[in-house]
Short mmCIF file of C-alpha atoms in Angstrom, two decimals:
data_model
loop_
_atom_site.label_atom_id
_atom_site.label_comp_id
_atom_site.label_asym_id
_atom_site.label_seq_id
_atom_site.Cartn_x
_atom_site.Cartn_y
_atom_site.Cartn_z
CA SER A 22 35.01 12.44 4.42
CA GLN A 23 34.59 8.84 4.04
CA LYS A 24 32.22 7.25 1.70
CA ILE A 25 31.25 4.18 -0.82
CA GLU A 26 30.31 5.49 -4.18
CA GLN A 27 28.60 3.71 -6.50
CA ASN A 28 27.10 5.07 -9.65
CA SER A 29 23.37 6.63 -9.02
CA GLU A 30 22.45 6.63 -12.54
CA ALA A 31 20.65 3.38 -13.81
CA LEU A 32 22.88 1.31 -15.95
CA ASN A 33 21.25 0.19 -19.23
CA ILE A 34 22.50 -2.34 -21.24
CA GLN A 35 21.23 -4.87 -24.25
CA GLU A 36 20.69 -8.29 -23.55
CA GLY A 37 23.43 -10.61 -24.22
CA LYS A 38 26.02 -7.81 -23.62
CA THR A 39 28.54 -7.42 -20.32
CA ALA A 40 27.13 -5.08 -17.51
CA THR A 41 29.99 -3.70 -15.41
CA LEU A 42 29.49 -1.60 -12.37
CA THR A 43 31.78 0.06 -10.01
CA CYS A 44 32.19 0.53 -6.15
CA ASN A 45 34.31 3.35 -5.25
CA TYR A 46 35.81 3.98 -1.74
CA THR A 47 37.72 6.45 0.06
CA ASN A 48 39.76 6.27 3.02
CA TYR A 49 39.47 2.52 4.00
CA SER A 50 41.35 -0.30 3.47
CA PRO A 51 39.05 -3.07 3.60
CA ALA A 52 39.65 -6.76 4.54
CA TYR A 53 36.34 -7.65 2.59
CA LEU A 54 34.41 -6.62 0.05
CA GLN A 55 30.93 -8.22 -0.84
CA TRP A 56 28.27 -7.33 -3.63
CA TYR A 57 24.54 -7.96 -3.38
CA ARG A 58 21.52 -8.22 -5.46
CA GLN A 59 18.39 -6.40 -4.40
CA ASP A 60 14.71 -6.84 -6.32
CA PRO A 61 12.03 -4.37 -5.58
CA GLY A 62 10.43 -4.69 -2.20
CA ARG A 63 12.58 -7.65 -1.11
CA GLY A 64 15.94 -7.86 0.63
CA PRO A 65 19.51 -7.65 -0.35
CA VAL A 66 20.60 -11.33 -1.67
CA PHE A 67 24.40 -12.17 -1.37
CA LEU A 68 26.15 -12.61 -4.46
CA LEU A 69 30.33 -12.56 -4.37
CA LEU A 70 32.88 -11.97 -1.18
CA ILE A 71 36.37 -10.96 -2.11
CA ARG A 72 39.03 -10.66 0.18
CA GLU A 73 41.78 -8.04 -0.12
CA ASN A 74 44.55 -10.44 -1.18
CA GLU A 75 42.40 -11.69 -3.90
CA LYS A 76 42.37 -9.87 -7.22
CA GLU A 77 39.51 -11.40 -9.07
CA LYS A 78 36.50 -13.66 -8.11
CA ARG A 79 34.09 -15.62 -10.16
CA LYS A 80 30.87 -17.04 -9.79
CA GLU A 81 28.77 -18.62 -12.98
CA ARG A 82 28.49 -15.46 -14.98
CA LEU A 83 29.57 -12.96 -12.21
CA LYS A 84 33.04 -11.26 -11.77
CA VAL A 85 34.15 -9.44 -9.23
CA THR A 86 37.36 -7.59 -9.11
CA PHE A 87 39.15 -6.03 -6.16
CA ASP A 88 41.89 -3.25 -6.58
CA THR A 89 43.05 -1.74 -3.39
CA THR A 90 45.46 0.53 -4.98
CA LEU A 91 42.82 2.42 -6.70
CA LYS A 92 40.24 1.47 -4.05
CA GLN A 93 37.91 0.23 -6.42
CA SER A 94 35.72 -2.79 -7.10
CA LEU A 95 34.22 -3.82 -10.24
CA PHE A 96 31.34 -6.11 -10.94
CA HIS A 97 30.89 -7.59 -14.17
CA ILE A 98 27.63 -10.18 -15.39
CA THR A 99 28.37 -11.46 -18.80
CA ALA A 100 25.70 -12.53 -21.00
CA SER A 101 23.20 -10.61 -19.44
CA GLN A 102 19.57 -11.64 -19.37
CA PRO A 103 16.53 -9.51 -18.78
CA ALA A 104 16.10 -11.61 -15.31
CA ASP A 105 19.52 -9.73 -14.37
CA SER A 106 17.66 -6.43 -13.70
CA ALA A 107 18.05 -5.30 -10.31
CA THR A 108 19.65 -3.18 -8.04
CA TYR A 109 23.31 -4.25 -7.15
CA LEU A 110 25.02 -3.16 -3.89
CA CYS A 111 28.60 -3.32 -2.65
CA ALA A 112 29.31 -3.60 0.85
CA LEU A 113 32.49 -3.46 2.87
CA ASP A 114 34.18 -3.03 6.18
CA THR A 115 35.04 0.77 6.90
CA GLY A 116 36.45 0.52 10.32
CA ARG A 117 33.03 -0.67 11.89
CA ARG A 118 32.61 -4.27 12.95
CA ALA A 119 29.72 -4.78 10.61
CA LEU A 120 29.30 -4.10 6.83
CA THR A 121 28.56 -0.63 5.06
CA PHE A 122 26.73 -0.43 2.41
CA GLY A 123 26.73 1.60 -0.89
CA SER A 124 23.75 3.22 -1.93
CA GLY A 125 23.67 0.71 -5.22
CA THR A 126 23.47 0.90 -8.46
CA ARG A 127 20.01 -0.28 -11.11
CA LEU A 128 20.51 -2.33 -13.60
CA GLN A 129 18.22 -2.46 -16.58
CA VAL A 130 18.79 -4.81 -19.13
CA GLN A 131 16.73 -4.89 -22.36
CA PRO A 132 15.66 -7.67 -24.41
CA ASN B 10 14.01 -23.03 4.52
CA ALA B 11 12.74 -19.72 6.67
CA GLY B 12 15.99 -17.97 7.06
CA VAL B 13 15.89 -14.82 8.59
CA THR B 14 11.60 -13.86 9.31
CA GLN B 15 10.73 -10.33 10.48
CA THR B 16 7.14 -9.30 11.59
CA PRO B 17 5.42 -7.09 10.84
CA LYS B 18 5.89 -6.74 6.98
CA PHE B 19 3.92 -3.00 7.31
CA GLN B 20 3.35 -0.63 10.01
CA VAL B 21 1.51 2.63 10.22
CA LEU B 22 2.29 4.41 13.54
CA LYS B 23 1.42 7.95 14.98
CA THR B 24 4.13 10.25 16.13
CA GLY B 25 4.92 9.49 19.62
CA GLN B 26 3.82 5.76 19.41
CA SER B 27 6.23 3.16 20.42
CA MET B 28 6.47 -0.32 18.71
CA THR B 29 9.19 -3.31 18.45
CA LEU B 30 10.09 -5.07 15.16
CA GLN B 31 10.79 -8.79 15.61
CA CYS B 32 13.63 -10.37 14.03
CA ALA B 33 14.27 -14.41 14.23
CA GLN B 34 16.69 -16.55 12.37
CA ASP B 35 16.85 -20.10 12.15
CA MET B 36 20.20 -20.56 10.89
CA ASN B 37 22.52 -20.85 14.08
CA HIS B 38 24.34 -17.50 13.33
CA ASN B 39 26.32 -15.36 15.93
CA SER B 40 25.76 -11.81 14.36
CA MET B 41 22.48 -10.06 13.66
CA TYR B 42 22.00 -6.59 12.31
CA TRP B 43 19.20 -4.25 11.79
CA TYR B 44 19.47 -1.62 8.82
CA ARG B 45 17.11 1.04 7.61
CA GLN B 46 16.68 1.84 4.06
CA ASP B 47 16.02 5.26 2.46
CA PRO B 48 15.28 6.22 -1.32
CA GLY B 49 19.06 7.55 -2.48
CA MET B 50 20.73 6.40 0.95
CA GLY B 51 21.63 2.55 0.42
CA LEU B 52 21.56 0.62 3.58
CA ARG B 53 22.28 2.16 7.08
CA LEU B 54 23.41 0.28 10.10
CA ILE B 55 21.36 1.21 13.38
CA TYR B 56 22.42 -1.30 15.60
CA TYR B 57 24.09 -4.82 15.65
CA SER B 58 24.71 -7.85 17.63
CA ALA B 59 28.29 -9.75 17.01
CA SER B 60 27.22 -12.53 19.60
CA GLU B 61 24.28 -13.56 21.77
CA GLY B 62 24.44 -11.01 25.04
CA THR B 63 26.30 -7.94 23.10
CA THR B 64 25.06 -4.82 20.89
CA ASP B 65 27.02 -2.16 19.82
CA LYS B 66 25.49 0.92 17.78
CA GLY B 67 25.94 1.56 14.36
CA GLU B 68 25.73 4.69 11.99
CA VAL B 69 22.01 5.60 13.12
CA PRO B 70 21.30 4.57 16.64
CA ASN B 71 19.16 7.60 17.69
CA GLY B 72 16.00 7.05 18.55
CA TYR B 73 16.23 2.99 18.98
CA ASN B 74 16.84 0.37 21.22
CA VAL B 75 17.78 -3.09 20.58
CA SER B 76 17.25 -6.54 22.37
CA ARG B 77 19.43 -9.79 21.63
CA LEU B 78 16.84 -11.87 23.31
CA ASN B 79 18.63 -15.05 22.80
CA LYS B 80 20.80 -16.37 19.50
CA ARG B 81 17.79 -16.58 17.43
CA GLU B 82 15.96 -13.54 18.11
CA PHE B 83 17.19 -9.74 17.75
CA SER B 84 14.32 -7.34 18.24
CA LEU B 85 14.15 -3.26 17.46
CA ARG B 86 12.29 -0.82 19.43
CA LEU B 87 11.12 2.61 18.47
CA GLU B 88 10.15 4.37 22.00
CA SER B 89 8.42 7.79 20.51
CA ALA B 90 8.04 7.36 16.70
CA ALA B 91 8.95 10.17 14.72
CA PRO B 92 8.20 10.86 11.02
CA SER B 93 12.02 10.73 10.34
CA GLN B 94 11.92 7.06 11.32
CA THR B 95 9.41 6.40 8.24
CA SER B 96 11.57 3.89 6.42
CA VAL B 97 11.91 0.23 5.58
CA TYR B 98 13.99 -1.77 8.06
CA PHE B 99 15.76 -4.77 7.35
CA CYS B 100 17.08 -7.65 9.94
CA ALA B 101 19.92 -9.70 9.01
CA SER B 102 22.34 -12.48 10.41
CA SER B 103 25.49 -13.92 9.72
CA GLU B 104 27.94 -16.45 11.06
CA ALA B 105 30.81 -13.72 11.33
CA LEU B 106 30.68 -10.00 11.09
CA LEU B 107 32.63 -9.03 7.94
CA SER B 108 33.78 -12.09 6.83
CA ALA B 109 30.78 -14.01 6.08
CA GLU B 110 28.00 -13.37 3.80
CA ALA B 111 25.14 -11.77 5.37
CA PHE B 112 21.23 -13.10 4.75
CA PHE B 113 18.67 -10.50 4.95
CA GLY B 114 14.87 -10.66 5.81
CA GLN B 115 12.04 -9.59 3.54
CA GLY B 116 11.88 -6.01 5.34
CA THR B 117 9.37 -3.75 7.45
CA ARG B 118 7.93 -1.02 5.76
CA LEU B 119 7.26 1.59 8.27
CA THR B 120 5.45 4.77 8.23
CA VAL B 121 5.36 7.43 11.12
CA VAL B 122 2.75 9.83 10.52
#
């Protein structure tokens, strides 16, 4: 079946370390992949967009990679801070004309 | 800097009641969306509107109707609410359907009893 997989278990890391979150997908060939941050009780907030012909995208402490052969995107937060604690969602086009979202991974950064 | 505004923020309905969730954006975006979010299931697309005057079904459209009233406003209507429609509803907008970032409202928490 077609699906987008994000690790449903929370990721706990120490402040200052690099957090790496994974988004795997099957049976799609997305032209775009996006990452969002969601805090409790709030709507998702856009972080980064990467296109299929881009291997990597960076924005400040954030880095996204997009491997269309492995059908995987990795989202990295370097020098993580407690304020980075949130749920991170990946989203991509799955043949529909609007984004399809993964269920998200909760990141907890311990001081 | 209003962005995307949803009303109401909270609502409790009895089974069978109807209601309309309102959404407005002030960014002159062409595309607008309605998603629902349930625990462990992520965001699921209910309906979307690529541009003013058009609407299309998403992944879970049953039990809902939408109206793209004008470029700014996109409403979601529940004609006969069911407990299965208890969820958090998010409206979003973007300049284009897939290639542009989406801006989300703060959500409407709906409980159907």
